[in-house]
CSV table of C-alpha atoms in Angstrom, one decimal:
chain,number,residue,atom,x,y,z
A,1,PRO,CA,-49.5,-19.6,-67.0
A,2,GLY,CA,-49.2,-15.9,-65.9
A,3,TRP,CA,-48.0,-12.1,-67.0
A,4,LYS,CA,-44.3,-12.4,-68.1
A,5,ASP,CA,-42.9,-8.6,-69.4
A,6,ARG,CA,-41.4,-8.9,-73.7
A,7,ASP,CA,-38.5,-10.8,-73.0
A,8,GLY,CA,-40.4,-13.8,-71.0
A,9,GLU,CA,-39.9,-13.5,-67.3
A,10,ALA,CA,-42.3,-13.6,-65.0
A,11,CYS,CA,-43.8,-11.9,-62.1
A,12,GLU,CA,-41.5,-15.0,-60.3
A,13,ASP,CA,-38.5,-14.2,-62.4
A,14,TYR,CA,-38.8,-10.3,-61.0
A,15,GLU,CA,-38.8,-11.4,-57.8
A,16,GLU,CA,-36.8,-13.6,-57.2
A,17,ALA,CA,-33.6,-11.4,-59.4
A,18,GLN,CA,-35.1,-8.3,-57.1
A,19,TYR,CA,-35.3,-6.3,-60.2
A,20,CYS,CA,-38.4,-5.0,-57.9
A,21,THR,CA,-39.4,-3.7,-55.0
A,22,PRO,CA,-42.6,-4.7,-53.0
A,23,SER,CA,-43.1,-0.5,-53.2
A,24,GLY,CA,-43.2,-0.8,-57.2
A,25,GLU,CA,-39.8,1.3,-57.4
A,26,LEU,CA,-37.0,-0.8,-59.5
A,27,GLY,CA,-34.6,-3.2,-57.3
A,28,ALA,CA,-31.1,-3.6,-57.3
A,29,GLY,CA,-31.0,-6.0,-59.6
A,30,TRP,CA,-32.4,-3.9,-62.3
A,31,ASP,CA,-29.9,-3.0,-64.4
A,32,SER,CA,-30.6,0.9,-65.6
A,33,GLY,CA,-30.1,0.5,-68.9
A,34,TRP,CA,-32.6,-1.6,-69.9
A,35,GLY,CA,-34.3,1.7,-69.1
A,36,THR,CA,-38.2,1.0,-67.0
A,37,PHE,CA,-40.5,-1.2,-66.5
A,38,ASP,CA,-43.1,0.6,-68.9
A,39,ASP,CA,-40.6,-0.6,-71.9
A,40,PHE,CA,-40.7,-4.1,-70.6
A,41,ARG,CA,-44.4,-4.1,-70.4
A,42,THR,CA,-46.9,-6.8,-72.6
A,43,LYS,CA,-50.5,-5.8,-73.7
A,44,ALA,CA,-51.3,-6.7,-69.7
A,45,GLY,CA,-49.2,-4.2,-68.3
A,46,ALA,CA,-46.1,-4.0,-67.0
A,47,ALA,CA,-44.5,-5.8,-63.6
A,48,ASP,CA,-45.1,-2.9,-60.4
A,49,LYS,CA,-49.2,-2.8,-62.4
A,50,VAL,CA,-49.4,-6.8,-62.1
A,51,CYS,CA,-46.7,-8.2,-60.1
A,52,CYS,CA,-47.8,-8.6,-56.2
A,53,ALA,CA,-43.7,-8.4,-55.2
A,54,CYS,CA,-43.3,-4.8,-57.4
A,55,GLY,CA,-45.9,-3.2,-55.8
A,56,GLY,CA,-49.1,-3.8,-58.1
A,57,GLY,CA,-50.8,-6.4,-55.2
A,58,LYS,CA,-53.7,-4.1,-55.5
A,59,GLN,CA,-54.9,-5.3,-58.4
A,60,CYS,CA,-54.6,-9.4,-57.1
A,61,GLU,CA,-57.4,-11.6,-57.4
A,62,ASP,CA,-57.6,-15.2,-56.3
A,63,MET,CA,-56.7,-17.7,-59.4
A,64,PRO,CA,-59.5,-20.5,-58.2
A,65,GLU,CA,-56.9,-22.6,-60.5
A,66,TRP,CA,-53.5,-22.2,-59.5
A,67,LYS,CA,-51.7,-24.2,-56.7
A,68,ASP,CA,-48.4,-23.9,-55.4
A,69,ALA,CA,-45.5,-27.3,-54.9
A,70,ASP,CA,-47.4,-28.5,-52.2
A,71,GLY,CA,-51.0,-27.9,-53.1
A,72,TRP,CA,-52.3,-24.7,-51.4
A,73,THR,CA,-54.0,-22.7,-53.2
A,74,CYS,CA,-54.2,-18.8,-53.0
A,75,LYS,CA,-57.3,-18.6,-50.1
A,76,SER,CA,-55.0,-20.6,-48.6
A,77,TYR,CA,-52.7,-18.6,-48.2
A,78,VAL,CA,-54.8,-15.7,-47.7
A,79,GLU,CA,-56.6,-17.7,-45.0
A,80,GLN,CA,-53.3,-19.5,-43.0
A,81,GLU,CA,-51.7,-15.3,-43.8
A,82,TRP,CA,-48.8,-17.4,-45.3
A,83,CYS,CA,-48.6,-14.0,-47.5
A,84,THR,CA,-49.6,-11.0,-47.9
A,85,PRO,CA,-51.5,-9.0,-50.8
A,86,ASN,CA,-48.6,-6.9,-52.1
A,87,GLY,CA,-47.0,-10.7,-52.2
A,88,GLN,CA,-44.5,-11.2,-49.0
A,89,THR,CA,-44.6,-13.3,-46.5
A,90,GLY,CA,-47.1,-13.1,-43.9
A,91,THR,CA,-47.6,-13.0,-40.3
A,92,GLY,CA,-48.4,-17.2,-40.1
A,93,TRP,CA,-45.7,-17.6,-42.8
A,94,LEU,CA,-42.4,-19.3,-41.0
A,95,PRO,CA,-38.7,-18.1,-40.9
A,96,GLY,CA,-38.1,-22.0,-41.8
A,97,TRP,CA,-40.2,-21.9,-45.4
A,98,GLY,CA,-37.7,-19.6,-47.1
A,99,SER,CA,-39.6,-17.3,-49.8
A,100,LEU,CA,-42.9,-17.4,-50.8
A,101,VAL,CA,-41.1,-18.8,-54.4
A,102,GLY,CA,-39.5,-21.3,-53.3
A,103,PHE,CA,-43.3,-23.0,-53.1
A,104,ALA,CA,-43.7,-21.9,-56.7
A,105,PRO,CA,-45.0,-24.0,-59.0
A,106,ASP,CA,-43.7,-25.8,-61.5
């Protein structure tokens, strides 16, 4: 249970649909008629402030209880350099593994 926008879409949805870019800009999948990220913000904030994949990585913190679909923790991802602070694949991530989204827990 992480952040969701006012329509119920999660950070993973934003990344997968390319609603945003890692630098916090509107992505190719974002319809300009929707407005801005702020139009979908919740009390926790908007996607560009809270989602690592949307440039919010500066505020990302380890969630000790979080595990990916294979049981790996945030700490493992950092130690193995599988991801970067802005939500991109890191130097330890092998291309054959696909995207980080594919390892998101159900």
